[in-house]
């Protein structure tokens, strides 16, 4: 099998790349180890930056988001018994979309298949070869057969646990990482959202987040120890923590409903650099992970793909390699700005085990600065809606 760009992974990164390349007449094949039902049902974050939403619309995959997604013009932060609104629209002139990542994946898959795009599900890439030459190949298994996809370029969009990043010699890769001493327990509940906007809460018992997926479905998170077993968290215990941490006597009432799904996710910050080695380009979670506070994961993946698609299109149209050569450096600027923001928001809102009183006072001051000073609020808001692509 042969194509121009071989893509490993049908998450938002791989699917969007395939879609953007198609619109410029470049052929690609997406290999995905899981089934279509699995990737379409995988629940993840749900905040889409203004620019990322525009990108999906321009890619021809934004129509359902525009119909069913929810535009949010602000969010709230609850701490010390009071709620404070961050007026995203007023501070930046831009809004965000609340729309589940798995819905984005469904829309991209539908758009790809409608245009005759090739996505091979249950096709697991085992090796990426020849990336230092100009004829790389991906070995994969599908239909119980070993197969080979020959290509001009390989896009490693296979997430944190994929095979693309390890295909780069370890001696050529620098890794920067930080683990956090807590995790998020997330639930999806069949309950109408109790507020129109998201609420991020800092409380002595730990962080909590109120979010939503639709006018009928609430998404909620509580901070928990990273090694907690989900079976230790009865529904009643989860709701108790959500009420205490989110409500704080502010008048906000979390509405309960049947829990449709629950799970615990660890948190880390991770960057591998460079994001390109020879003809292999890493994008999205394959190259970097952010903690979920601030919801930058999918937005960063989309930003990488904008850069990669443009670089590949310029190569095929004009024979120029300068944008491909600049890919890693270009992406890493935004990646580090998003890392800084996600680390900062995580540090400001969570309870760190050990209870360092100095750190807690600094957290109080951070929250005071972003809620009482417009300069602080504006910095938070600009990062939250997404720094403009033309500057990073
Ligand atoms: N062969 C084929 N597919 C693979 C392989 C492999 N060897 N290894 C992993 N994959 C697939 C996974 O099954 C997954 O569907 O690659 C896909 C990677 O998709 P994502 O994990 O969604 O990563 P990405 O597209 O970079 O999107 C980033 O996802 O995890 C969230 O927070 C993250 O929101 C961010 C977004
Ligand atoms: C979500 O809705 O899943 C969500 C929202 C905001 C975040 C993280 C996750 O910061």
GROMACS .gro file of C-alpha atoms and ligand atoms in nm:
model
  438
    1UNK     CA    1   0.000   0.000   0.000
    2UNK     CA    2   0.131   0.346  -0.081
    3UNK     CA    3   0.029   0.701   0.010
    4UNK     CA    4   0.189   1.044   0.039
    5UNK     CA    5   0.147   1.094   0.414
    6UNK     CA    6   0.111   0.791   0.643
    7UNK     CA    7  -0.069   0.887   0.963
    8UNK     CA    8  -0.058   0.676   1.280
    9UNK     CA    9  -0.356   0.739   1.509
   10UNK     CA   10  -0.717   0.846   1.455
   11UNK     CA   11  -0.746   1.092   1.742
   12UNK     CA   12  -0.817   1.460   1.677
   13UNK     CA   13  -0.459   1.514   1.552
   14UNK     CA   14  -0.440   1.236   1.293
   15UNK     CA   15  -0.793   1.284   1.164
   16UNK     CA   16  -0.763   1.661   1.128
   17UNK     CA   17  -0.431   1.626   0.945
   18UNK     CA   18  -0.583   1.381   0.699
   19UNK     CA   19  -0.878   1.615   0.643
   20UNK     CA   20  -0.668   1.930   0.591
   21UNK     CA   21  -0.430   1.749   0.352
   22UNK     CA   22  -0.722   1.615   0.151
   23UNK     CA   23  -0.852   1.966   0.097
   24UNK     CA   24  -0.522   2.051  -0.068
   25UNK     CA   25  -0.514   1.739  -0.283
   26UNK     CA   26  -0.264   1.544  -0.071
   27UNK     CA   27  -0.330   1.177  -0.018
   28UNK     CA   28  -0.304   1.013   0.325
   29UNK     CA   29  -0.395   0.692   0.504
   30UNK     CA   30  -0.480   0.685   0.875
   31UNK     CA   31  -0.394   0.371   1.072
   32UNK     CA   32  -0.582   0.327   1.401
   33UNK     CA   33  -0.530   0.032   1.634
   34UNK     CA   34  -0.874   0.060   1.797
   35UNK     CA   35  -1.221   0.016   1.651
   36UNK     CA   36  -1.430   0.306   1.523
   37UNK     CA   37  -1.680   0.257   1.808
   38UNK     CA   38  -1.401   0.273   2.065
   39UNK     CA   39  -1.247   0.600   1.945
   40UNK     CA   40  -1.591   0.757   1.900
   41UNK     CA   41  -1.694   0.666   2.255
   42UNK     CA   42  -1.377   0.766   2.441
   43UNK     CA   43  -1.477   1.048   2.679
   44UNK     CA   44  -1.220   1.324   2.720
   45UNK     CA   45  -1.215   1.700   2.773
   46UNK     CA   46  -1.462   1.933   2.612
   47UNK     CA   47  -1.339   2.291   2.583
   48UNK     CA   48  -1.245   2.413   2.235
   49UNK     CA   49  -1.052   2.736   2.193
   50UNK     CA   50  -1.186   3.000   1.957
   51UNK     CA   51  -0.913   2.938   1.696
   52UNK     CA   52  -0.935   2.559   1.721
   53UNK     CA   53  -1.311   2.580   1.661
   54UNK     CA   54  -1.249   2.802   1.355
   55UNK     CA   55  -0.999   2.544   1.230
   56UNK     CA   56  -1.257   2.265   1.257
   57UNK     CA   57  -1.513   2.480   1.076
   58UNK     CA   58  -1.266   2.565   0.796
   59UNK     CA   59  -1.178   2.196   0.770
   60UNK     CA   60  -1.544   2.120   0.694
   61UNK     CA   61  -1.598   1.934   1.022
   62UNK     CA   62  -1.760   2.204   1.236
   63UNK     CA   63  -2.126   2.201   1.130
   64UNK     CA   64  -2.257   1.982   1.414
   65UNK     CA   65  -2.044   2.167   1.669
   66UNK     CA   66  -2.203   2.490   1.545
   67UNK     CA   67  -2.551   2.337   1.585
   68UNK     CA   68  -2.510   2.141   1.908
   69UNK     CA   69  -2.206   2.287   2.081
   70UNK     CA   70  -2.240   2.556   2.345
   71UNK     CA   71  -2.068   2.893   2.318
   72UNK     CA   72  -1.941   3.009   2.658
   73UNK     CA   73  -1.843   3.370   2.718
   74UNK     CA   74  -1.695   3.321   3.064
   75UNK     CA   75  -1.638   3.082   3.352
   76UNK     CA   76  -1.632   3.102   3.729
   77UNK     CA   77  -1.374   3.036   3.997
   78UNK     CA   78  -1.499   2.947   4.347
   79UNK     CA   79  -1.272   2.980   4.650
   80UNK     CA   80  -1.289   3.096   5.010
   81UNK     CA   81  -1.669   3.087   5.005
   82UNK     CA   82  -1.723   3.315   4.705
   83UNK     CA   83  -1.765   3.280   4.327
   84UNK     CA   84  -1.586   3.511   4.081
   85UNK     CA   85  -1.658   3.533   3.709
   86UNK     CA   86  -1.386   3.552   3.446
   87UNK     CA   87  -1.547   3.743   3.159
   88UNK     CA   88  -1.369   3.579   2.866
   89UNK     CA   89  -1.566   3.771   2.606
   90UNK     CA   90  -1.532   4.108   2.774
   91UNK     CA   91  -1.160   4.061   2.835
   92UNK     CA   92  -1.057   3.911   2.500
   93UNK     CA   93  -1.342   3.967   2.254
   94UNK     CA   94  -1.343   3.590   2.197
   95UNK     CA   95  -1.541   3.295   2.331
   96UNK     CA   96  -1.487   2.921   2.372
   97UNK     CA   97  -1.696   2.623   2.265
   98UNK     CA   98  -1.802   2.350   2.504
   99UNK     CA   99  -1.830   2.036   2.290
  100UNK     CA  100  -1.690   1.691   2.372
  101UNK     CA  101  -1.365   1.577   2.216
  102UNK     CA  102  -1.527   1.246   2.119
  103UNK     CA  103  -1.791   1.444   1.928
  104UNK     CA  104  -1.509   1.619   1.739
  105UNK     CA  105  -1.363   1.276   1.661
  106UNK     CA  106  -1.702   1.154   1.533
  107UNK     CA  107  -1.738   1.462   1.312
  108UNK     CA  108  -1.387   1.430   1.168
  109UNK     CA  109  -1.437   1.059   1.095
  110UNK     CA  110  -1.770   1.132   0.923
  111UNK     CA  111  -1.614   1.414   0.717
  112UNK     CA  112  -1.319   1.195   0.616
  113UNK     CA  113  -1.532   0.899   0.512
  114UNK     CA  114  -1.775   1.120   0.323
  115UNK     CA  115  -1.486   1.247   0.111
  116UNK     CA  116  -1.356   0.897   0.045
  117UNK     CA  117  -1.075   0.928   0.300
  118UNK     CA  118  -0.897   0.613   0.408
  119UNK     CA  119  -0.905   0.533   0.779
  120UNK     CA  120  -0.809   0.176   0.863
  121UNK     CA  121  -0.951   0.084   1.204
  122UNK     CA  122  -0.815  -0.211   1.401
  123UNK     CA  123  -0.489  -0.159   1.212
  124UNK     CA  124  -0.205  -0.146   1.463
  125UNK     CA  125   0.123   0.008   1.355
  126UNK     CA  126   0.415  -0.201   1.484
  127UNK     CA  127   0.717  -0.021   1.339
  128UNK     CA  128   0.812   0.292   1.151
  129UNK     CA  129   1.113   0.241   0.925
  130UNK     CA  130   1.339   0.448   0.702
  131UNK     CA  131   1.264   0.786   0.857
  132UNK     CA  132   1.618   0.905   0.788
  133UNK     CA  133   1.573   0.844   0.415
  134UNK     CA  134   1.306   0.976   0.180
  135UNK     CA  135   1.096   0.658   0.155
  136UNK     CA  136   0.972   0.580   0.505
  137UNK     CA  137   0.734   0.290   0.569
  138UNK     CA  138   0.493   0.188   0.842
  139UNK     CA  139   0.453  -0.179   0.923
  140UNK     CA  140   0.109  -0.262   1.056
  141UNK     CA  141  -0.116  -0.554   1.128
  142UNK     CA  142  -0.471  -0.565   0.996
  143UNK     CA  143  -0.708  -0.849   0.906
  144UNK     CA  144  -0.460  -1.088   1.069
  145UNK     CA  145  -0.198  -0.997   0.809
  146UNK     CA  146   0.130  -0.807   0.829
  147UNK     CA  147   0.113  -0.514   0.590
  148UNK     CA  148   0.330  -0.220   0.485
  149UNK     CA  149   0.230   0.138   0.414
  150UNK     CA  150   0.497   0.312   0.203
  151UNK     CA  151   0.490   0.690   0.218
  152UNK     CA  152   0.681   1.016   0.169
  153UNK     CA  153   0.626   1.133   0.528
  154UNK     CA  154   0.499   0.978   0.851
  155UNK     CA  155   0.287   1.173   1.099
  156UNK     CA  156   0.304   1.022   1.449
  157UNK     CA  157  -0.036   1.116   1.591
  158UNK     CA  158  -0.060   0.806   1.807
  159UNK     CA  159  -0.087   0.963   2.151
  160UNK     CA  160   0.137   0.932   2.454
  161UNK     CA  161   0.162   0.550   2.448
  162UNK     CA  162   0.217   0.519   2.073
  163UNK     CA  163   0.512   0.386   1.876
  164UNK     CA  164   0.611   0.705   1.690
  165UNK     CA  165   0.802   0.886   1.964
  166UNK     CA  166   1.009   0.575   2.053
  167UNK     CA  167   1.096   0.543   1.680
  168UNK     CA  168   1.323   0.847   1.729
  169UNK     CA  169   1.661   0.743   1.873
  170UNK     CA  170   1.654   0.821   2.247
  171UNK     CA  171   1.991   0.997   2.215
  172UNK     CA  172   1.831   1.254   1.982
  173UNK     CA  173   1.530   1.332   2.201
  174UNK     CA  174   1.512   1.555   2.508
  175UNK     CA  175   1.229   1.491   2.751
  176UNK     CA  176   1.093   1.745   3.000
  177UNK     CA  177   0.837   1.625   3.250
  178UNK     CA  178   0.661   1.678   3.579
  179UNK     CA  179   0.425   1.446   3.765
  180UNK     CA  180   0.164   1.586   4.001
  181UNK     CA  181   0.083   1.427   4.337
  182UNK     CA  182  -0.290   1.405   4.255
  183UNK     CA  183  -0.537   1.285   3.991
  184UNK     CA  184  -0.886   1.375   3.870
  185UNK     CA  185  -1.184   1.151   3.927
  186UNK     CA  186  -1.425   1.240   3.646
  187UNK     CA  187  -1.793   1.155   3.609
  188UNK     CA  188  -2.052   1.202   3.341
  189UNK     CA  189  -2.398   1.246   3.494
  190UNK     CA  190  -2.744   1.238   3.345
  191UNK     CA  191  -2.832   1.571   3.507
  192UNK     CA  192  -2.910   1.911   3.361
  193UNK     CA  193  -2.613   2.145   3.418
  194UNK     CA  194  -2.686   2.358   3.725
  195UNK     CA  195  -2.515   2.663   3.578
  196UNK     CA  196  -2.461   2.799   3.226
  197UNK     CA  197  -2.086   2.827   3.275
  198UNK     CA  198  -1.801   2.612   3.405
  199UNK     CA  199  -1.700   2.645   3.771
  200UNK     CA  200  -1.340   2.575   3.882
  201UNK     CA  201  -1.322   2.537   4.260
  202UNK     CA  202  -1.036   2.548   4.508
  203UNK     CA  203  -1.127   2.407   4.848
  204UNK     CA  204  -0.941   2.278   5.154
  205UNK     CA  205  -1.054   1.927   5.056
  206UNK     CA  206  -0.912   1.969   4.705
  207UNK     CA  207  -0.996   2.094   4.358
  208UNK     CA  208  -1.329   2.032   4.183
  209UNK     CA  209  -1.464   2.128   3.841
  210UNK     CA  210  -1.820   2.162   3.718
  211UNK     CA  211  -1.851   2.128   3.339
  212UNK     CA  212  -2.103   1.994   3.091
  213UNK     CA  213  -2.144   1.815   2.761
  214UNK     CA  214  -2.493   1.925   2.658
  215UNK     CA  215  -2.800   2.093   2.807
  216UNK     CA  216  -2.885   1.748   2.955
  217UNK     CA  217  -2.547   1.609   3.061
  218UNK     CA  218  -2.314   1.732   3.336
  219UNK     CA  219  -1.941   1.655   3.350
  220UNK     CA  220  -1.777   1.685   3.692
  221UNK     CA  221  -1.434   1.625   3.841
  222UNK     CA  222  -1.286   1.600   4.192
  223UNK     CA  223  -0.918   1.594   4.282
  224UNK     CA  224  -0.816   1.263   4.443
  225UNK     CA  225  -0.491   1.082   4.533
  226UNK     CA  226  -0.326   0.942   4.216
  227UNK     CA  227  -0.332   0.581   4.338
  228UNK     CA  228  -0.698   0.578   4.448
  229UNK     CA  229  -0.909   0.285   4.331
  230UNK     CA  230  -1.229   0.397   4.160
  231UNK     CA  231  -1.416   0.125   4.354
  232UNK     CA  232  -1.345   0.313   4.676
  233UNK     CA  233  -1.554   0.599   4.543
  234UNK     CA  234  -1.923   0.521   4.583
  235UNK     CA  235  -2.165   0.749   4.398
  236UNK     CA  236  -2.270   0.902   4.732
  237UNK     CA  237  -1.909   0.982   4.824
  238UNK     CA  238  -1.847   1.147   4.485
  239UNK     CA  239  -2.159   1.364   4.516
  240UNK     CA  240  -2.072   1.461   4.874
  241UNK     CA  241  -1.729   1.586   4.769
  242UNK     CA  242  -1.874   1.769   4.469
  243UNK     CA  243  -2.133   1.948   4.684
  244UNK     CA  244  -1.881   2.052   4.949
  245UNK     CA  245  -1.606   2.167   4.715
  246UNK     CA  246  -1.815   2.337   4.447
  247UNK     CA  247  -2.091   2.497   4.654
  248UNK     CA  248  -1.891   2.649   4.943
  249UNK     CA  249  -2.204   2.826   5.069
  250UNK     CA  250  -2.215   3.047   4.758
  251UNK     CA  251  -2.570   2.959   4.658
  252UNK     CA  252  -2.456   2.733   4.372
  253UNK     CA  253  -2.622   2.389   4.390
  254UNK     CA  254  -2.483   2.091   4.198
  255UNK     CA  255  -2.769   1.887   4.050
  256UNK     CA  256  -2.738   1.512   4.093
  257UNK     CA  257  -2.838   1.246   3.842
  258UNK     CA  258  -2.749   0.889   3.747
  259UNK     CA  259  -2.373   0.852   3.690
  260UNK     CA  260  -2.320   0.731   3.333
  261UNK     CA  261  -1.944   0.688   3.347
  262UNK     CA  262  -1.664   0.737   3.597
  263UNK     CA  263  -1.285   0.708   3.592
  264UNK     CA  264  -0.961   0.834   3.744
  265UNK     CA  265  -0.696   1.002   3.528
  266UNK     CA  266  -0.343   1.085   3.642
  267UNK     CA  267  -0.191   1.422   3.565
  268UNK     CA  268   0.141   1.507   3.411
  269UNK     CA  269   0.325   1.766   3.210
  270UNK     CA  270   0.547   1.620   2.936
  271UNK     CA  271   0.733   1.753   2.631
  272UNK     CA  272   0.957   1.559   2.391
  273UNK     CA  273   1.177   1.767   2.164
  274UNK     CA  274   1.241   1.795   1.878
  275UNK     CA  275   0.900   1.703   1.737
  276UNK     CA  276   1.056   1.596   1.408
  277UNK     CA  277   1.325   1.346   1.318
  278UNK     CA  278   1.397   1.297   0.948
  279UNK     CA  279   1.066   1.226   0.778
  280UNK     CA  280   0.877   1.152   1.100
  281UNK     CA  281   0.671   1.434   1.251
  282UNK     CA  282   0.515   1.400   1.598
  283UNK     CA  283   0.191   1.585   1.673
  284UNK     CA  284  -0.049   1.607   1.967
  285UNK     CA  285  -0.016   1.378   2.269
  286UNK     CA  286   0.263   1.181   2.096
  287UNK     CA  287   0.488   1.480   2.163
  288UNK     CA  288   0.337   1.652   2.466
  289UNK     CA  289   0.092   1.608   2.753
  290UNK     CA  290  -0.058   1.882   2.968
  291UNK     CA  291  -0.253   1.839   3.292
  292UNK     CA  292  -0.624   1.886   3.212
  293UNK     CA  293  -0.674   2.209   3.410
  294UNK     CA  294  -0.744   2.464   3.135
  295UNK     CA  295  -0.827   2.194   2.877
  296UNK     CA  296  -0.536   2.259   2.642
  297UNK     CA  297  -0.473   1.897   2.526
  298UNK     CA  298  -0.687   1.881   2.214
  299UNK     CA  299  -0.633   2.249   2.138
  300UNK     CA  300  -0.257   2.199   2.125
  301UNK     CA  301  -0.300   1.895   1.901
  302UNK     CA  302  -0.506   2.108   1.661
  303UNK     CA  303  -0.243   2.385   1.666
  304UNK     CA  304   0.036   2.134   1.579
  305UNK     CA  305  -0.168   2.003   1.289
  306UNK     CA  306  -0.229   2.350   1.146
  307UNK     CA  307   0.149   2.398   1.131
  308UNK     CA  308   0.217   2.050   0.991
  309UNK     CA  309  -0.055   2.063   0.726
  310UNK     CA  310   0.069   2.400   0.599
  311UNK     CA  311   0.431   2.279   0.591
  312UNK     CA  312   0.338   1.964   0.395
  313UNK     CA  313   0.116   2.155   0.152
  314UNK     CA  314   0.399   2.404   0.088
  315UNK     CA  315   0.638   2.115   0.025
  316UNK     CA  316   0.410   1.942  -0.228
  317UNK     CA  317   0.306   2.266  -0.404
  318UNK     CA  318   0.634   2.453  -0.416
  319UNK     CA  319   0.901   2.198  -0.327
  320UNK     CA  320   1.001   2.414  -0.029
  321UNK     CA  321   1.124   2.242   0.287
  322UNK     CA  322   1.169   2.550   0.506
  323UNK     CA  323   0.835   2.513   0.685
  324UNK     CA  324   0.898   2.142   0.745
  325UNK     CA  325   1.240   2.231   0.883
  326UNK     CA  326   1.084   2.489   1.115
  327UNK     CA  327   0.796   2.259   1.226
  328UNK     CA  328   0.936   2.155   1.562
  329UNK     CA  329   1.055   2.499   1.664
  330UNK     CA  330   0.728   2.662   1.553
  331UNK     CA  331   0.513   2.414   1.747
  332UNK     CA  332   0.726   2.412   2.059
  333UNK     CA  333   0.676   2.786   2.114
  334UNK     CA  334   0.303   2.734   2.161
  335UNK     CA  335   0.354   2.404   2.340
  336UNK     CA  336   0.565   2.573   2.609
  337UNK     CA  337   0.322   2.861   2.649
  338UNK     CA  338   0.042   2.607   2.699
  339UNK     CA  339   0.260   2.404   2.935
  340UNK     CA  340   0.323   2.714   3.143
  341UNK     CA  341  -0.047   2.799   3.154
  342UNK     CA  342  -0.164   2.445   3.238
  343UNK     CA  343   0.102   2.404   3.509
  344UNK     CA  344   0.015   2.746   3.654
  345UNK     CA  345  -0.361   2.687   3.659
  346UNK     CA  346  -0.307   2.339   3.809
  347UNK     CA  347  -0.073   2.480   4.076
  348UNK     CA  348  -0.313   2.762   4.164
  349UNK     CA  349  -0.623   2.546   4.210
  350UNK     CA  350  -0.516   2.212   4.361
  351UNK     CA  351  -0.442   2.111   4.716
  352UNK     CA  352  -0.089   1.974   4.738
  353UNK     CA  353  -0.037   1.693   4.990
  354UNK     CA  354   0.177   1.808   5.279
  355UNK     CA  355  -0.004   2.137   5.313
  356UNK     CA  356   0.285   2.379   5.274
  357UNK     CA  357   0.149   2.702   5.432
  358UNK     CA  358   0.374   2.924   5.217
  359UNK     CA  359   0.246   2.763   4.897
  360UNK     CA  360  -0.114   2.803   5.013
  361UNK     CA  361  -0.063   3.175   5.073
  362UNK     CA  362   0.083   3.208   4.723
  363UNK     CA  363  -0.220   3.025   4.583
  364UNK     CA  364  -0.448   3.270   4.766
  365UNK     CA  365  -0.254   3.561   4.618
  366UNK     CA  366  -0.272   3.416   4.264
  367UNK     CA  367  -0.648   3.381   4.297
  368UNK     CA  368  -0.676   3.730   4.440
  369UNK     CA  369  -0.476   3.869   4.147
  370UNK     CA  370  -0.682   3.698   3.875
  371UNK     CA  371  -1.017   3.779   4.032
  372UNK     CA  372  -0.963   4.135   4.160
  373UNK     CA  373  -0.717   4.278   3.906
  374UNK     CA  374  -0.808   4.315   3.542
  375UNK     CA  375  -0.444   4.257   3.441
  376UNK     CA  376  -0.451   3.917   3.609
  377UNK     CA  377  -0.791   3.825   3.471
  378UNK     CA  378  -0.689   3.928   3.119
  379UNK     CA  379  -0.379   3.709   3.121
  380UNK     CA  380  -0.587   3.412   3.237
  381UNK     CA  381  -0.860   3.485   2.979
  382UNK     CA  382  -0.620   3.529   2.683
  383UNK     CA  383  -0.455   3.197   2.758
  384UNK     CA  384  -0.788   3.022   2.820
  385UNK     CA  385  -0.948   3.125   2.489
  386UNK     CA  386  -0.616   3.044   2.317
  387UNK     CA  387  -0.324   3.268   2.224
  388UNK     CA  388  -0.362   3.391   1.865
  389UNK     CA  389  -0.206   3.164   1.601
  390UNK     CA  390  -0.044   3.455   1.419
  391UNK     CA  391   0.169   3.532   1.726
  392UNK     CA  392   0.261   3.176   1.825
  393LIG     N1  393  -0.112   0.202   1.578
  393LIG     C1  394  -0.226   0.266   1.541
  393LIG     N2  395  -0.290   0.354   1.623
  393LIG     C2  396  -0.238   0.377   1.744
  393LIG     C3  397  -0.119   0.315   1.787
  393LIG     C4  398  -0.056   0.223   1.700
  393LIG     N3  399   0.056   0.159   1.733
  393LIG     N4  400  -0.091   0.360   1.913
  393LIG     C5  401  -0.189   0.447   1.947
  393LIG     N5  402  -0.279   0.459   1.846
  393LIG     C6  403  -0.400   0.542   1.842
  393LIG     C7  404  -0.482   0.541   1.969
  393LIG     O1  405  -0.570   0.430   1.974
  393LIG     C8  406  -0.556   0.672   1.958
  393LIG     O2  407  -0.682   0.657   1.896
  393LIG     O3  408  -0.361   0.676   1.829
  393LIG     C9  409  -0.469   0.759   1.870
  393LIG    C10  410  -0.414   0.881   1.942
  393LIG     O4  411  -0.520   0.969   1.967
  393LIG     P1  412  -0.529   1.062   2.096
  393LIG     O5  413  -0.481   0.989   2.216
  393LIG     O6  414  -0.666   1.119   2.098
  393LIG     O7  415  -0.419   1.176   2.068
  393LIG     P2  416  -0.425   1.310   1.981
  393LIG     O8  417  -0.491   1.291   1.850
  393LIG     O9  418  -0.286   1.362   1.989
  393LIG    O10  419  -0.522   1.405   2.062
  393LIG    C11  420  -0.482   1.476   2.173
  393LIG    O11  421  -0.635   1.362   2.312
  393LIG    O12  422  -0.564   1.248   2.504
  393LIG    C12  423  -0.627   1.360   2.455
  393LIG    O13  424  -0.578   1.524   2.615
  393LIG    C13  425  -0.548   1.476   2.490
  393LIG    O14  426  -0.708   1.621   2.419
  393LIG    C14  427  -0.583   1.567   2.382
  393LIG    C15  428  -0.599   1.489   2.263
  394LIG     C1  429  -1.431   1.901   3.054
  394LIG     O1  430  -1.543   1.947   3.029
  394LIG     O2  431  -1.407   1.780   3.043
  394LIG     C2  432  -1.323   1.992   3.097
  394LIG     C3  433  -1.348   2.127   3.101
  394LIG     C4  434  -1.248   2.215   3.143
  394LIG     C5  435  -1.124   2.165   3.181
  394LIG     C6  436  -1.099   2.029   3.175
  394LIG     C7  437  -1.199   1.941   3.132
  394LIG     O3  438  -1.030   2.249   3.224
   0.00000   0.00000   0.00000
